[in-house]
């Protein structure tokens, strides 16, 4: 778990050194973080993955990825829903196991961020625009993270059996 936590901190730090547009960075970093989270659940267990789920938004906050500490809560809730729904769907077809958790995460983030934006006094146009950007990227990175994790785990299992 410590190695995956360290990897996740490094991944979250990539925004400081990669000269890429924000949306591309968000997609790459989000996909990698989601893959780490799902791989943790698969390799170590749900409790370890929940521990990382709690730490991810805190690390992001301390790295100044959020402009308000209130955004830790929507990220935390969305991550918990993503992880728990993945575990609940993990026995289903890959289209469901990758789609359902990402969709539920997107919906959770949309609702919780709407409440947060209202609390912070954002006007409706600003809130809807930010919610849409956040939600769509969460859907894309959620699906991509699960698919990446599945590829990585397949490669890991193949290499452990002595395959190439």
PDB file of C-alpha atoms in Angstrom:
ATOM      1  CA  UNK A   1       0.000   0.000   0.000  1.00  0.00           C
ATOM      2  CA  UNK A   2       2.868   2.369   0.799  1.00  0.00           C
ATOM      3  CA  UNK A   3       4.310   1.904  -2.682  1.00  0.00           C
ATOM      4  CA  UNK A   4       0.962   2.658  -4.301  1.00  0.00           C
ATOM      5  CA  UNK A   5       0.512   5.725  -2.079  1.00  0.00           C
ATOM      6  CA  UNK A   6       3.961   6.983  -3.081  1.00  0.00           C
ATOM      7  CA  UNK A   7       3.144   6.335  -6.739  1.00  0.00           C
ATOM      8  CA  UNK A   8      -0.117   8.241  -6.397  1.00  0.00           C
ATOM      9  CA  UNK A   9       1.661  11.227  -4.825  1.00  0.00           C
ATOM     10  CA  UNK A  10       4.164  11.249  -7.684  1.00  0.00           C
ATOM     11  CA  UNK A  11       1.366  10.987 -10.234  1.00  0.00           C
ATOM     12  CA  UNK A  12      -0.480  13.900  -8.622  1.00  0.00           C
ATOM     13  CA  UNK A  13       2.768  15.894  -8.772  1.00  0.00           C
ATOM     14  CA  UNK A  14       3.039  15.509 -12.541  1.00  0.00           C
ATOM     15  CA  UNK A  15       0.887  18.616 -12.990  1.00  0.00           C
ATOM     16  CA  UNK A  16       3.881  20.640 -11.808  1.00  0.00           C
ATOM     17  CA  UNK A  17       6.366  19.299 -14.359  1.00  0.00           C
ATOM     18  CA  UNK A  18       4.439  18.286 -17.489  1.00  0.00           C
ATOM     19  CA  UNK A  19       3.884  21.232 -19.835  1.00  0.00           C
ATOM     20  CA  UNK A  20       0.495  20.049 -21.118  1.00  0.00           C
ATOM     21  CA  UNK A  21      -2.913  21.727 -21.302  1.00  0.00           C
ATOM     22  CA  UNK A  22      -4.993  21.363 -18.134  1.00  0.00           C
ATOM     23  CA  UNK A  23      -7.613  19.021 -19.605  1.00  0.00           C
ATOM     24  CA  UNK A  24      -4.973  16.646 -20.959  1.00  0.00           C
ATOM     25  CA  UNK A  25      -3.178  16.648 -17.609  1.00  0.00           C
ATOM     26  CA  UNK A  26      -6.469  16.056 -15.833  1.00  0.00           C
ATOM     27  CA  UNK A  27      -7.206  13.079 -18.091  1.00  0.00           C
ATOM     28  CA  UNK A  28      -3.727  11.532 -17.766  1.00  0.00           C
ATOM     29  CA  UNK A  29      -3.397  12.071 -14.020  1.00  0.00           C
ATOM     30  CA  UNK A  30      -6.993  11.076 -13.295  1.00  0.00           C
ATOM     31  CA  UNK A  31      -6.706   7.886 -15.328  1.00  0.00           C
ATOM     32  CA  UNK A  32      -3.454   6.892 -13.610  1.00  0.00           C
ATOM     33  CA  UNK A  33      -4.822   7.668 -10.131  1.00  0.00           C
ATOM     34  CA  UNK A  34      -7.998   5.717 -10.790  1.00  0.00           C
ATOM     35  CA  UNK A  35      -5.961   2.776 -12.063  1.00  0.00           C
ATOM     36  CA  UNK A  36      -3.860   2.865  -8.873  1.00  0.00           C
ATOM     37  CA  UNK A  37      -6.978   2.971  -6.739  1.00  0.00           C
ATOM     38  CA  UNK A  38      -8.615   0.026  -8.508  1.00  0.00           C
ATOM     39  CA  UNK A  39      -5.351  -1.941  -8.574  1.00  0.00           C
ATOM     40  CA  UNK A  40      -5.082  -1.399  -4.814  1.00  0.00           C
ATOM     41  CA  UNK A  41      -8.563  -2.850  -4.350  1.00  0.00           C
ATOM     42  CA  UNK A  42      -7.701  -5.823  -6.565  1.00  0.00           C
ATOM     43  CA  UNK A  43      -4.233  -6.545  -5.186  1.00  0.00           C
ATOM     44  CA  UNK A  44      -4.436  -5.558  -1.521  1.00  0.00           C
ATOM     45  CA  UNK A  45      -8.108  -5.227  -0.677  1.00  0.00           C
ATOM     46  CA  UNK A  46     -10.965  -2.842  -0.158  1.00  0.00           C
ATOM     47  CA  UNK A  47      -9.776  -1.423   3.174  1.00  0.00           C
ATOM     48  CA  UNK A  48      -6.392  -0.436   1.706  1.00  0.00           C
ATOM     49  CA  UNK A  49      -8.110   1.118  -1.303  1.00  0.00           C
ATOM     50  CA  UNK A  50     -10.450   3.050   0.993  1.00  0.00           C
ATOM     51  CA  UNK A  51      -7.402   4.312   2.877  1.00  0.00           C
ATOM     52  CA  UNK A  52      -5.915   5.608  -0.360  1.00  0.00           C
ATOM     53  CA  UNK A  53      -9.302   7.046  -1.293  1.00  0.00           C
ATOM     54  CA  UNK A  54      -9.195   9.139   1.860  1.00  0.00           C
ATOM     55  CA  UNK A  55      -5.631  10.286   1.222  1.00  0.00           C
ATOM     56  CA  UNK A  56      -5.954  11.171  -2.488  1.00  0.00           C
ATOM     57  CA  UNK A  57      -8.004  14.374  -2.097  1.00  0.00           C
ATOM     58  CA  UNK A  58      -5.945  15.456   0.910  1.00  0.00           C
ATOM     59  CA  UNK A  59      -2.729  15.143  -1.092  1.00  0.00           C
ATOM     60  CA  UNK A  60      -4.378  17.057  -3.947  1.00  0.00           C
ATOM     61  CA  UNK A  61      -5.422  19.794  -1.524  1.00  0.00           C
ATOM     62  CA  UNK A  62      -1.927  20.127  -0.059  1.00  0.00           C
ATOM     63  CA  UNK A  63      -0.554  20.279  -3.602  1.00  0.00           C
ATOM     64  CA  UNK A  64      -3.007  23.153  -4.190  1.00  0.00           C
ATOM     65  CA  UNK A  65      -5.076  21.299  -6.799  1.00  0.00           C
ATOM     66  CA  UNK A  66      -8.240  22.635  -5.117  1.00  0.00           C
ATOM     67  CA  UNK A  67      -8.804  26.342  -4.610  1.00  0.00           C
ATOM     68  CA  UNK A  68     -10.865  25.645  -1.495  1.00  0.00           C
ATOM     69  CA  UNK A  69     -10.642  22.916   1.154  1.00  0.00           C
ATOM     70  CA  UNK A  70     -14.382  22.400   0.602  1.00  0.00           C
ATOM     71  CA  UNK A  71     -13.560  20.597  -2.655  1.00  0.00           C
ATOM     72  CA  UNK A  72     -11.909  17.775  -0.733  1.00  0.00           C
ATOM     73  CA  UNK A  73     -15.372  16.552   0.241  1.00  0.00           C
ATOM     74  CA  UNK A  74     -16.840  16.172  -3.294  1.00  0.00           C
ATOM     75  CA  UNK A  75     -13.648  14.421  -4.435  1.00  0.00           C
ATOM     76  CA  UNK A  76     -13.710  12.124  -1.424  1.00  0.00           C
ATOM     77  CA  UNK A  77     -17.372  11.199  -1.853  1.00  0.00           C
ATOM     78  CA  UNK A  78     -16.940  10.615  -5.598  1.00  0.00           C
ATOM     79  CA  UNK A  79     -13.881   8.396  -4.984  1.00  0.00           C
ATOM     80  CA  UNK A  80     -15.660   6.319  -2.342  1.00  0.00           C
ATOM     81  CA  UNK A  81     -18.673   5.786  -4.603  1.00  0.00           C
ATOM     82  CA  UNK A  82     -16.356   4.891  -7.499  1.00  0.00           C
ATOM     83  CA  UNK A  83     -14.459   2.344  -5.446  1.00  0.00           C
ATOM     84  CA  UNK A  84     -17.470   0.739  -3.763  1.00  0.00           C
ATOM     85  CA  UNK A  85     -19.425   0.506  -7.006  1.00  0.00           C
ATOM     86  CA  UNK A  86     -16.391  -1.039  -8.715  1.00  0.00           C
ATOM     87  CA  UNK A  87     -16.169  -3.714  -6.035  1.00  0.00           C
ATOM     88  CA  UNK A  88     -19.928  -4.336  -6.298  1.00  0.00           C
ATOM     89  CA  UNK A  89     -19.726  -4.654 -10.110  1.00  0.00           C
ATOM     90  CA  UNK A  90     -16.355  -6.425 -10.379  1.00  0.00           C
ATOM     91  CA  UNK A  91     -17.914  -9.764 -11.283  1.00  0.00           C
ATOM     92  CA  UNK A  92     -19.909  -8.309 -14.204  1.00  0.00           C
ATOM     93  CA  UNK A  93     -19.013  -7.848 -17.881  1.00  0.00           C
ATOM     94  CA  UNK A  94     -16.166  -5.381 -18.498  1.00  0.00           C
ATOM     95  CA  UNK A  95     -18.516  -2.828 -20.064  1.00  0.00           C
ATOM     96  CA  UNK A  96     -20.534  -2.709 -16.830  1.00  0.00           C
ATOM     97  CA  UNK A  97     -17.574  -2.966 -14.477  1.00  0.00           C
ATOM     98  CA  UNK A  98     -15.928  -0.006 -16.187  1.00  0.00           C
ATOM     99  CA  UNK A  99     -19.040   2.024 -16.963  1.00  0.00           C
ATOM    100  CA  UNK A 100     -21.220   1.799 -13.870  1.00  0.00           C
ATOM    101  CA  UNK A 101     -18.612   2.991 -11.325  1.00  0.00           C
ATOM    102  CA  UNK A 102     -17.535   5.840 -13.600  1.00  0.00           C
ATOM    103  CA  UNK A 103     -21.136   6.893 -14.200  1.00  0.00           C
ATOM    104  CA  UNK A 104     -22.004   6.771 -10.499  1.00  0.00           C
ATOM    105  CA  UNK A 105     -18.865   8.740  -9.692  1.00  0.00           C
ATOM    106  CA  UNK A 106     -19.773  11.358 -12.281  1.00  0.00           C
ATOM    107  CA  UNK A 107     -23.300  11.707 -10.878  1.00  0.00           C
ATOM    108  CA  UNK A 108     -22.042  11.911  -7.299  1.00  0.00           C
ATOM    109  CA  UNK A 109     -19.492  14.558  -8.204  1.00  0.00           C
ATOM    110  CA  UNK A 110     -22.114  16.528 -10.104  1.00  0.00           C
ATOM    111  CA  UNK A 111     -24.539  16.577  -7.171  1.00  0.00           C
ATOM    112  CA  UNK A 112     -22.000  17.179  -4.396  1.00  0.00           C
ATOM    113  CA  UNK A 113     -20.165  19.834  -6.388  1.00  0.00           C
ATOM    114  CA  UNK A 114     -23.497  21.585  -7.089  1.00  0.00           C
ATOM    115  CA  UNK A 115     -24.041  21.840  -3.344  1.00  0.00           C
ATOM    116  CA  UNK A 116     -20.467  23.031  -2.828  1.00  0.00           C
ATOM    117  CA  UNK A 117     -20.700  25.633  -5.605  1.00  0.00           C
ATOM    118  CA  UNK A 118     -23.996  26.917  -4.167  1.00  0.00           C
ATOM    119  CA  UNK A 119     -22.426  27.133  -0.711  1.00  0.00           C
ATOM    120  CA  UNK A 120     -19.484  29.104  -2.136  1.00  0.00           C
ATOM    121  CA  UNK A 121     -21.817  31.494  -3.966  1.00  0.00           C
ATOM    122  CA  UNK A 122     -21.002  30.585  -7.566  1.00  0.00           C
ATOM    123  CA  UNK A 123     -23.585  31.853 -10.011  1.00  0.00           C
ATOM    124  CA  UNK A 124     -25.580  29.225 -11.881  1.00  0.00           C
ATOM    125  CA  UNK A 125     -23.714  29.633 -15.190  1.00  0.00           C
ATOM    126  CA  UNK A 126     -20.312  29.210 -13.534  1.00  0.00           C
ATOM    127  CA  UNK A 127     -21.494  26.247 -11.492  1.00  0.00           C
ATOM    128  CA  UNK A 128     -23.042  24.398 -14.438  1.00  0.00           C
ATOM    129  CA  UNK A 129     -19.946  24.961 -16.582  1.00  0.00           C
ATOM    130  CA  UNK A 130     -17.576  23.707 -13.878  1.00  0.00           C
ATOM    131  CA  UNK A 131     -19.837  20.773 -13.005  1.00  0.00           C
ATOM    132  CA  UNK A 132     -20.011  19.729 -16.652  1.00  0.00           C
ATOM    133  CA  UNK A 133     -16.245  19.873 -17.110  1.00  0.00           C
ATOM    134  CA  UNK A 134     -15.606  18.002 -13.874  1.00  0.00           C
ATOM    135  CA  UNK A 135     -18.297  15.420 -14.510  1.00  0.00           C
ATOM    136  CA  UNK A 136     -17.344  14.561 -18.087  1.00  0.00           C
ATOM    137  CA  UNK A 137     -13.660  14.256 -17.216  1.00  0.00           C
ATOM    138  CA  UNK A 138     -14.538  12.063 -14.226  1.00  0.00           C
ATOM    139  CA  UNK A 139     -16.550   9.781 -16.477  1.00  0.00           C
ATOM    140  CA  UNK A 140     -13.679   9.492 -18.965  1.00  0.00           C
ATOM    141  CA  UNK A 141     -10.956   9.021 -16.349  1.00  0.00           C
ATOM    142  CA  UNK A 142     -13.116   6.601 -14.383  1.00  0.00           C
ATOM    143  CA  UNK A 143     -13.631   4.277 -17.353  1.00  0.00           C
ATOM    144  CA  UNK A 144     -10.018   4.670 -18.499  1.00  0.00           C
ATOM    145  CA  UNK A 145      -8.651   3.987 -15.014  1.00  0.00           C
ATOM    146  CA  UNK A 146     -10.530   0.702 -14.715  1.00  0.00           C
ATOM    147  CA  UNK A 147      -9.490  -0.400 -18.205  1.00  0.00           C
ATOM    148  CA  UNK A 148      -5.859   0.542 -17.526  1.00  0.00           C
ATOM    149  CA  UNK A 149      -5.940  -1.380 -14.253  1.00  0.00           C
ATOM    150  CA  UNK A 150      -7.301  -4.450 -16.029  1.00  0.00           C
ATOM    151  CA  UNK A 151      -4.503  -4.260 -18.616  1.00  0.00           C
ATOM    152  CA  UNK A 152      -1.857  -3.824 -15.908  1.00  0.00           C
ATOM    153  CA  UNK A 153      -3.208  -6.714 -13.843  1.00  0.00           C
ATOM    154  CA  UNK A 154      -3.309  -8.967 -16.905  1.00  0.00           C
ATOM    155  CA  UNK A 155       0.326  -8.087 -17.658  1.00  0.00           C
ATOM    156  CA  UNK A 156       1.283  -8.655 -14.021  1.00  0.00           C
ATOM    157  CA  UNK A 157      -0.401 -12.048 -13.872  1.00  0.00           C
ATOM    158  CA  UNK A 158       1.174 -13.064 -17.183  1.00  0.00           C
ATOM    159  CA  UNK A 159       4.649 -12.054 -16.039  1.00  0.00           C
ATOM    160  CA  UNK A 160       4.196 -13.853 -12.710  1.00  0.00           C
ATOM    161  CA  UNK A 161       3.364 -17.066 -14.568  1.00  0.00           C
ATOM    162  CA  UNK A 162       6.521 -16.728 -16.609  1.00  0.00           C
ATOM    163  CA  UNK A 163       4.854 -15.507 -19.800  1.00  0.00           C
ATOM    164  CA  UNK A 164       5.932 -12.570 -21.917  1.00  0.00           C
TER     165      UNK A 164
END
